[in-house]
Short mmCIF file of C-alpha atoms in Angstrom, two decimals:
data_model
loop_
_atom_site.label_atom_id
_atom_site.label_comp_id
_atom_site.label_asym_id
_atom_site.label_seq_id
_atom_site.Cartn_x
_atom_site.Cartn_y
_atom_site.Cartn_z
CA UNK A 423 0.00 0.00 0.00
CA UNK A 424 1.20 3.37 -0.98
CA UNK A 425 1.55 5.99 2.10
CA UNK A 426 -1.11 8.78 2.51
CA UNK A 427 1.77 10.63 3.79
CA UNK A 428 3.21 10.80 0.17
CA UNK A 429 2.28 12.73 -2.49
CA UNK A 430 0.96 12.07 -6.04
CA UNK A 431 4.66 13.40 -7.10
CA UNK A 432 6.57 10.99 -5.56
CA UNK A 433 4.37 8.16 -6.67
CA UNK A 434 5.67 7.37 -10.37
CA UNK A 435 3.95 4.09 -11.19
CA UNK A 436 0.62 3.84 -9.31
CA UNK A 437 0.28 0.19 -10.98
CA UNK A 438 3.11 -0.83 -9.59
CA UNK A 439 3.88 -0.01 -6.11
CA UNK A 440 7.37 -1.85 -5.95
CA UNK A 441 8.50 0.89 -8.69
CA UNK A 442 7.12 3.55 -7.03
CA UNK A 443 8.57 2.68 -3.47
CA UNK A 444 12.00 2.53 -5.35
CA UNK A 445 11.70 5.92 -6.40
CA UNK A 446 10.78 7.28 -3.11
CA UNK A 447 13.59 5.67 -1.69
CA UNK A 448 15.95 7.11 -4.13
CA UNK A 449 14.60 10.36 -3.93
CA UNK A 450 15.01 10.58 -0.06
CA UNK A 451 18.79 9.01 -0.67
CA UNK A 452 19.69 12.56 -2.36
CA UNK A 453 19.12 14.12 0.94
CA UNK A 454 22.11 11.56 2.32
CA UNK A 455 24.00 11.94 -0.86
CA UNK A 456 22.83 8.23 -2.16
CA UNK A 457 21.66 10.11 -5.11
CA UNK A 458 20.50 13.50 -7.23
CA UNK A 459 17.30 14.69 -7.71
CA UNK A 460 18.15 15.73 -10.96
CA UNK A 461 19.76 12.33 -11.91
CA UNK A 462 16.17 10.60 -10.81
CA UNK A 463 14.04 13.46 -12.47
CA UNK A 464 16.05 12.49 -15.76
CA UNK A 465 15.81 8.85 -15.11
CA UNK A 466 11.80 9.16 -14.36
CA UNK A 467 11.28 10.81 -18.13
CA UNK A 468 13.29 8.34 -19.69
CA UNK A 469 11.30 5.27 -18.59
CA UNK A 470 8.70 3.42 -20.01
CA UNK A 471 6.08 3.09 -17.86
CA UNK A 472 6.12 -0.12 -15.61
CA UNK A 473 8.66 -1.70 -17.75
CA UNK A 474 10.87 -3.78 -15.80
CA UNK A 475 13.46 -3.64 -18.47
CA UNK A 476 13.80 -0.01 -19.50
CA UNK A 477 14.20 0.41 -15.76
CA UNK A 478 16.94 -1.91 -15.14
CA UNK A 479 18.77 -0.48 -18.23
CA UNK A 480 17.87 3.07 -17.44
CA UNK A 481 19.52 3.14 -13.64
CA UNK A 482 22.57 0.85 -14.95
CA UNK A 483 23.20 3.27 -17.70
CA UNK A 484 22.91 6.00 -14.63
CA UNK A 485 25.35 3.96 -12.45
CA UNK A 486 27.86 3.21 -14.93
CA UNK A 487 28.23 7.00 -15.90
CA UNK A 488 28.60 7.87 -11.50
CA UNK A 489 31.06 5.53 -11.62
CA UNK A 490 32.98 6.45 -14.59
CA UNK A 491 33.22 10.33 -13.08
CA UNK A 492 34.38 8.31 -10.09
CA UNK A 493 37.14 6.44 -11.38
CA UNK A 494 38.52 9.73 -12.94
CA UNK A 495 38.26 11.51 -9.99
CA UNK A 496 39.81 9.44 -8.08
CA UNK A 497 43.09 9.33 -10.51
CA UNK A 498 43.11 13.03 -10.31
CA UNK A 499 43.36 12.60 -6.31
CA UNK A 500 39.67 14.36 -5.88
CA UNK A 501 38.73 12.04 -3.03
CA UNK A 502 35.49 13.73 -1.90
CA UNK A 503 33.64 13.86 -5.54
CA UNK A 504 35.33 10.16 -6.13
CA UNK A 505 33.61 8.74 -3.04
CA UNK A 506 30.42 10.82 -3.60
CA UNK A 507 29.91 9.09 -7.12
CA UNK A 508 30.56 5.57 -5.67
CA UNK A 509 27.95 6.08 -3.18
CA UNK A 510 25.89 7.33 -6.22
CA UNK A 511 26.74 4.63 -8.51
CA UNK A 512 26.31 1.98 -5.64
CA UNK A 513 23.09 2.84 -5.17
CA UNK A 514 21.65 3.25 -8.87
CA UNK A 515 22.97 -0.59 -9.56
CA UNK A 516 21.27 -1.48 -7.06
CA UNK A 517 18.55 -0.03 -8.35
CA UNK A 518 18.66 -1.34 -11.62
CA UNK A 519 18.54 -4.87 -9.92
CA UNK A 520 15.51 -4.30 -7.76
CA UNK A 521 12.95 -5.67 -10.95
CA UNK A 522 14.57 -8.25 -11.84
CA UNK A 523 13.56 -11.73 -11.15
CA UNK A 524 16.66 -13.63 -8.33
CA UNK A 525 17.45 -16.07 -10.84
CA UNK A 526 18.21 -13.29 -13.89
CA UNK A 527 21.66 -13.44 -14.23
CA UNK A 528 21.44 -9.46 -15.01
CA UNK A 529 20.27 -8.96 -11.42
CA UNK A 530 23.72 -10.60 -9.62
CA UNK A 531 25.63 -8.94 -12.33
CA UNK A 532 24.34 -5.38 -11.02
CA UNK A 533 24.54 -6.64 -7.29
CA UNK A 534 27.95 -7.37 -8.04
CA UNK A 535 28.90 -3.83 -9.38
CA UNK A 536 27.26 -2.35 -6.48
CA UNK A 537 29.62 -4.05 -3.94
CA UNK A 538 32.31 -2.87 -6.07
CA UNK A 539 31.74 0.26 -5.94
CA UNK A 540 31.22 0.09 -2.19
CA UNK A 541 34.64 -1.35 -1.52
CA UNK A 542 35.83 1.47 -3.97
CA UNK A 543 34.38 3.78 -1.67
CA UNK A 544 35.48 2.09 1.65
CA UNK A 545 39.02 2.11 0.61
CA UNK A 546 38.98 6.17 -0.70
CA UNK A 547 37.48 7.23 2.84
CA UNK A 548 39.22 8.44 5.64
CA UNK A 549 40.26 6.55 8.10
CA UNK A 550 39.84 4.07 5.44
CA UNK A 551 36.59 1.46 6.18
CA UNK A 552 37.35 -2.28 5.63
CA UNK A 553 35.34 -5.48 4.72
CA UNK A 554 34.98 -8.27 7.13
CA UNK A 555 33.71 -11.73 7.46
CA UNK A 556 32.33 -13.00 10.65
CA UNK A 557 31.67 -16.61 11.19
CA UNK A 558 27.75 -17.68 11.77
CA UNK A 559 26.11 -20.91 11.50
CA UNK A 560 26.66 -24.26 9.30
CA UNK A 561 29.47 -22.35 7.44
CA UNK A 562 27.59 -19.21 6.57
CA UNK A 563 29.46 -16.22 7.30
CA UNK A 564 28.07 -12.69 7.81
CA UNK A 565 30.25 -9.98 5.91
CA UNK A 566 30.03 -6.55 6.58
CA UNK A 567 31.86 -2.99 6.56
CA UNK A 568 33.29 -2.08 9.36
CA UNK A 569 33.71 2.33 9.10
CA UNK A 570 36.18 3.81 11.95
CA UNK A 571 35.10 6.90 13.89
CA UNK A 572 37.12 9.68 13.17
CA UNK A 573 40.68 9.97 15.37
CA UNK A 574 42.36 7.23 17.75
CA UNK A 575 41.26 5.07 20.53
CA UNK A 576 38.54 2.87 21.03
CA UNK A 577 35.05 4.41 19.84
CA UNK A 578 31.37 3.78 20.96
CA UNK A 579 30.35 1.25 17.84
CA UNK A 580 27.04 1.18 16.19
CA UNK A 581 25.98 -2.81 14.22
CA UNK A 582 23.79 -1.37 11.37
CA UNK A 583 21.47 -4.27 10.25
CA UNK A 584 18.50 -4.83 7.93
CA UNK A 585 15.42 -7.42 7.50
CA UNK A 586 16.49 -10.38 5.36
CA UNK A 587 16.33 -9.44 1.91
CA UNK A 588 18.20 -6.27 2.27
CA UNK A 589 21.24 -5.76 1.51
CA UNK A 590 24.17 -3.44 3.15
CA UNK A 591 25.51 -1.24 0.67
CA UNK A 592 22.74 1.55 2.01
CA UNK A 593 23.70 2.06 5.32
CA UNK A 594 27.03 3.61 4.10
CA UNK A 595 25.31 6.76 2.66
CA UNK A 596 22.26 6.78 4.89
CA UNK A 597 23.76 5.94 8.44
CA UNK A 598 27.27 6.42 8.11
CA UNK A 599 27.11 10.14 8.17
CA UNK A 600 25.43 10.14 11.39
CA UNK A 601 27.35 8.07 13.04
CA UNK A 602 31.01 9.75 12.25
CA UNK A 603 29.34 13.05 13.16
CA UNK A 604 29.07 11.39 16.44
CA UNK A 605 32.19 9.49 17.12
CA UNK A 606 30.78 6.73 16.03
CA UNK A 607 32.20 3.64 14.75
CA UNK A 608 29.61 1.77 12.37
CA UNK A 609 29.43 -1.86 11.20
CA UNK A 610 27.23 -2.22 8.33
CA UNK A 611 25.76 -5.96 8.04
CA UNK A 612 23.01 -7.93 6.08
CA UNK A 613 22.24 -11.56 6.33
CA UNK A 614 23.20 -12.62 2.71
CA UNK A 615 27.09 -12.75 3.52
CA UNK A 616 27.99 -13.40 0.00
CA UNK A 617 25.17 -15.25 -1.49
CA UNK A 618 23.34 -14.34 -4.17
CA UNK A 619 19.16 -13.30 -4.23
CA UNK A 620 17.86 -16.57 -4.81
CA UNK A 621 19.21 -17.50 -0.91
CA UNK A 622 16.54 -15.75 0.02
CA UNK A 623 13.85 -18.31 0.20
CA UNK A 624 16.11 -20.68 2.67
CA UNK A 625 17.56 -17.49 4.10
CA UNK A 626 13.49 -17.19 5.11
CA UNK A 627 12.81 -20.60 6.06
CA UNK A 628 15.51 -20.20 8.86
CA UNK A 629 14.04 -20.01 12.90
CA UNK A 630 17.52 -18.88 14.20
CA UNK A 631 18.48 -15.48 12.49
CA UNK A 632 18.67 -13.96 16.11
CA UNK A 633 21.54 -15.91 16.51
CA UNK A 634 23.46 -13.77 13.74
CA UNK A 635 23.67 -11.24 16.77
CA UNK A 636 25.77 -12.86 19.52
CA UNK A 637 28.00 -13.70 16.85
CA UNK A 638 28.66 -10.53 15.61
CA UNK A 639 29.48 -9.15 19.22
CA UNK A 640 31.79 -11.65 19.44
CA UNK A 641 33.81 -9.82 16.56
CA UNK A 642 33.62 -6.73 17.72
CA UNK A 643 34.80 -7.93 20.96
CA UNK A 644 38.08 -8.85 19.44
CA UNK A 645 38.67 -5.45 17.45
CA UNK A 646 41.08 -2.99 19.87
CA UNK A 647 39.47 -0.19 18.67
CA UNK A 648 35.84 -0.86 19.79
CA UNK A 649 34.82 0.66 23.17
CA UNK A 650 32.73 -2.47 24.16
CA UNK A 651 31.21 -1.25 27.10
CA UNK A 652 29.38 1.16 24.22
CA UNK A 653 27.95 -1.07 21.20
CA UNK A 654 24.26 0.25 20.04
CA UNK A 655 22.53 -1.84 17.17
CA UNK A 656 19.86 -0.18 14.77
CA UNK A 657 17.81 -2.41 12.93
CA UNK A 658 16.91 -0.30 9.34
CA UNK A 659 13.20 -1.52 8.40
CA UNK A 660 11.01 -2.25 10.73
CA UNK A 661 10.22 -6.26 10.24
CA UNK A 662 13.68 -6.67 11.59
CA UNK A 663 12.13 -8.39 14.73
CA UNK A 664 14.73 -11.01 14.36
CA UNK A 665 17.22 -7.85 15.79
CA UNK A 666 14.92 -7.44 19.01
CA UNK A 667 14.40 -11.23 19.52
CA UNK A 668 18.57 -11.29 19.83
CA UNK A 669 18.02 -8.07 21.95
CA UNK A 670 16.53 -10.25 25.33
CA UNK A 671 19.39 -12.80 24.33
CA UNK A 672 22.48 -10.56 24.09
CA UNK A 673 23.35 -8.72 27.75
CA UNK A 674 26.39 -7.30 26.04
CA UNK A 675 24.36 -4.18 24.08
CA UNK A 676 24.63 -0.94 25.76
CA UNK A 677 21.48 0.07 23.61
CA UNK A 678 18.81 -0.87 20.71
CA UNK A 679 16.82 1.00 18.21
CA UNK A 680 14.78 -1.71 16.82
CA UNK A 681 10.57 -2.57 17.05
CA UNK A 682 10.94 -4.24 20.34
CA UNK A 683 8.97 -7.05 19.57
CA UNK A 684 6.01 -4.95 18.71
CA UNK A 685 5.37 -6.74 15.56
CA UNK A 686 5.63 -10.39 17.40
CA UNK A 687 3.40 -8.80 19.92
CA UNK A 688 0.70 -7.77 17.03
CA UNK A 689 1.07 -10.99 15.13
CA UNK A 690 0.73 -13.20 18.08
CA UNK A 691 -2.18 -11.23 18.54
CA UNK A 692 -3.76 -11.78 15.67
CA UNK A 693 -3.64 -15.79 15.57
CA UNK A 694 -5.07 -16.05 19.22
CA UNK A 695 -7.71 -13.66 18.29
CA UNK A 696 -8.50 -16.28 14.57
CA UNK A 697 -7.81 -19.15 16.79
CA UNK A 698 -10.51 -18.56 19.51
CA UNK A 699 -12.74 -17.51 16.76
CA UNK A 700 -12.23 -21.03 15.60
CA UNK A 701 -12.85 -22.48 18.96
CA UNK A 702 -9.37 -23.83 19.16
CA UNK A 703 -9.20 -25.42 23.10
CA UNK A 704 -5.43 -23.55 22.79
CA UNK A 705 -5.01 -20.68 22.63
CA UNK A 706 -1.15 -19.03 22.16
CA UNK A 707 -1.39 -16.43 24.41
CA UNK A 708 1.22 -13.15 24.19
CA UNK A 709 3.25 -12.61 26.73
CA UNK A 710 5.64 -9.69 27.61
CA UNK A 711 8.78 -11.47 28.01
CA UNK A 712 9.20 -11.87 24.32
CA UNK A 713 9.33 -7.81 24.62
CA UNK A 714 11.58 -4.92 25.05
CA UNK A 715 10.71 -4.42 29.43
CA UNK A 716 12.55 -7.63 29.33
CA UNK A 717 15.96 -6.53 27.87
CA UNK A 718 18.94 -5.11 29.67
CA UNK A 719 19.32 -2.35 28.14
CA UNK A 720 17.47 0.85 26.94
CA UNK A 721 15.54 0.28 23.66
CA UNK A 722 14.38 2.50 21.10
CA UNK A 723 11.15 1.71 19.01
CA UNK A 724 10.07 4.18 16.07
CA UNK A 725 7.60 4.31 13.56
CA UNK A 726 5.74 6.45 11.21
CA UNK A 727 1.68 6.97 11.60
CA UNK A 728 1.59 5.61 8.21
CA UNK A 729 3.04 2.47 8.70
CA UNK A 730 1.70 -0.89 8.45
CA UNK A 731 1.21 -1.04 12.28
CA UNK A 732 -1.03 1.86 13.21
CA UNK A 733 0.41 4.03 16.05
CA UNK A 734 -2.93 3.88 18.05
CA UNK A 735 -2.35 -0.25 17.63
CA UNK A 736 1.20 0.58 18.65
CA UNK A 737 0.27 1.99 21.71
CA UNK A 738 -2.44 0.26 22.71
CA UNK A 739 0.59 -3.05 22.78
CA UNK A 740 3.63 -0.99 24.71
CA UNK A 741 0.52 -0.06 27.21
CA UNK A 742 -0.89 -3.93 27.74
CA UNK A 743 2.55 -5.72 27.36
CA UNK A 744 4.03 -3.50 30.64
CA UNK A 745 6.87 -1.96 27.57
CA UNK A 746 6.00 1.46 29.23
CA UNK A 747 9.21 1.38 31.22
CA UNK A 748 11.66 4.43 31.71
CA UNK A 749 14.53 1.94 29.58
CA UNK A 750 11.77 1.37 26.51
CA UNK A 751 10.59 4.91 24.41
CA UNK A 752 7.89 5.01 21.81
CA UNK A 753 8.66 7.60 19.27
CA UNK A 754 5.72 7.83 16.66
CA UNK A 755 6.50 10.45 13.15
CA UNK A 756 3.22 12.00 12.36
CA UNK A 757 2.34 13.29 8.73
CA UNK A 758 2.54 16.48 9.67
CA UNK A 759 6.49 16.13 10.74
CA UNK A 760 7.04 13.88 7.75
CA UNK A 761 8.58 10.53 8.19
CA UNK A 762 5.46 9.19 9.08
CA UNK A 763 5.60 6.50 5.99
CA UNK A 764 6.48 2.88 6.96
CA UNK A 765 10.02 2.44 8.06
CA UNK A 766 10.19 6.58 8.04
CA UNK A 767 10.68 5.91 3.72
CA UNK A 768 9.39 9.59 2.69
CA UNK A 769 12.20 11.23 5.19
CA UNK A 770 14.60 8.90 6.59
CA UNK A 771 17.32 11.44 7.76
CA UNK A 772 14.16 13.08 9.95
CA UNK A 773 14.04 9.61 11.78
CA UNK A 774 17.62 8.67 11.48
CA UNK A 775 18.77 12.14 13.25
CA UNK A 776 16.04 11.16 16.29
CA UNK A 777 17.64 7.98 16.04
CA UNK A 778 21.28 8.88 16.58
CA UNK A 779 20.67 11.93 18.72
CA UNK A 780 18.75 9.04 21.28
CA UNK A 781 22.09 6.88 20.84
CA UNK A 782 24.53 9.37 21.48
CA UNK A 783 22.55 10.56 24.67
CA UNK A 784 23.01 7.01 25.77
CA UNK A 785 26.52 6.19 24.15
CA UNK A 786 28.39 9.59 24.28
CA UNK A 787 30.84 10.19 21.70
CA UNK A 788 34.76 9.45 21.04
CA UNK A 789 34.71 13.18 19.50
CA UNK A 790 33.30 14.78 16.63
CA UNK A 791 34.18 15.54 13.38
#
């Protein structure tokens, strides 16, 4: 469903509501440098309308010319403009891939490209950001980019981390900036490691992608210059209930931004409400462990008004489930503020300044830039 919050302008193909949530999102990324207006203006008269192919070509074309300018930037020693048209470029292939069917060999092509230019990007900043691999379960690592704060020492450290399906490469143009104005350290993750699309399905199918988390503060425990006493984790898009799930499991967080089991909370809901319609004899009941109250550290849960769980529904579960604690805040973007679409999609860098402002209050900062 398309936002009320949004405008007919931002909505370019009302048939098709993937296309049109793609363009909102790139829109919004110029505000992080992710993209230009003018670049998606151009690209938006250019298309034919709901054609998966003339949009795949369109934003490739698009990425392929960000990354040309680039390249030639970067052999003329302008780092700033080189690493602003990786971030661009990085973000049109991906894109171009969004259409495309898992198996379409066009789609891992672009996916590829995209990481390229990420690692392009990640070796031009400074202090330089790096890839790494952290071990998970039956062989399937994690990898992710791990961006320094800003000076020496050990820095408060922020895990970036999306649902499954969603891949890294955004965080580094529209999180990263917040957290180096901060001090921050950030570690940008997804679940994929280095599989293609198509793992999706089994990626899915798995009851243990909580355990992802422990396993990643196990890395970061190792790295000398991670104040561990002050790792956050934000999880980007709010069905990552996986993230608050590994929230009551992991005592080693110093805070969360995440939907603190709100969305369990509403689903579980839901099937004990169908199932006593049914006359089921049991009933699964929901119970506030599973929630936020029952981590150890202070959570933060945001949404927009807009979003697929209504903030009056949102409420109505932090009051009955006991998350109305002074460690658990409920910060609901109205349409009037903007941000109010779901997972804050028509102004992200409205939610994401809350976001890190309520992380440094609890974190501090190693220094600013």
């Amino acid at each position: 469903m398309i936002p009320a919050c949004l405008s007919d302008d931002w909505i370019l193909c009302p048939e098709r509501e993937d296309i049109s949530a793609e363009f909102t999102r790139l829109l919004t990324a110029a505000q992080e440098g992710g993209a230009t207006i003018a670049e998606c203006l151009m690209i938006a008269r250019q298309l034919k309308r709901g054609e998966d192919q003339s949009w795949h070509r369109e934003w490739k074309k698009l990425a392929q010319a960000n990354r040309h300018r680039a390249e030639a930037a970067f052999v003329e020693g302008h780092m700033a403009t080189a690493q602003r048209n990786w971030l661009r470029a990085m973000n049109y292939y991906g894109a171009a891939a969004m259409p495309l069917d898992p198996a379409d060999e066009r789609r891992w092509v672009a996916v590829l490209a995209m990481q390229e230019c990420a690692r392009r990007y990640l070796a031009a900043r400074g202090p330089a950001g790096e890839v790494v691999t952290i071990p998970w379960l039956d062989g399937h690592p994690l990898e992710g980019y791990f961006l320094p704060a800003p000076g020496r020492g050990r820095a408060p450290t922020v895990i970036c981390i999306g649902e499954p399906g969603h891949r890294k490469e955004e965080f580094l143009f529209k999180l990263a900036p917040h957290a180096r104005e901060r001090g921050f350290s950030m570690l940008a993750l997804d679940l994929f490691g280095d599989r293609r699309d198509d793992y999706l399905d089994a990626l899915l199918r798995r009851r243990d992608l909580e355990s992802s988390i422990p396993c990643v503060m196990d890395y970061l425990e190792t790295r000398g210059d991670v104040d561990f006493d002050r790792v956050a984790i934000v999880a980007d898009g709010w069905g990552s209930s996986f993230v608050a799930r590994a929230v009551l499991q992991e005592p080693r967080l110093a805070a969360a931004v995440c939907d603190g089991g709100l969305w369990d909370l509403h689903e579980r809901a839901f099937f004990a409400s169908r199932f006593a319609m049914s006359d089921v004899s049991i009933v699964p009941v929901p119970h506030a462990p599973l929630m936020a109250s029952s981590a150890d550290c202070p959570v933060l849960i945001t949404l927009g008004e807009d979003g697929w769980l209504k903030a009056d529904r949102a409420r109505q579960l932090v009051k009955n489930s006991g998350l109305g604690s002074s460690d658990v805040m409920l910060k609901v973007f109205t349409a009037a503020e903007t941000g109010a679409a779901q997972a804050h999609a028509d102004n992200p860098s409205l939610a994401n300044e809350y976001i890190f402002d309520w992380l440094e209050s609890r974190l501090g900062a190693a220094g600013r830039i």
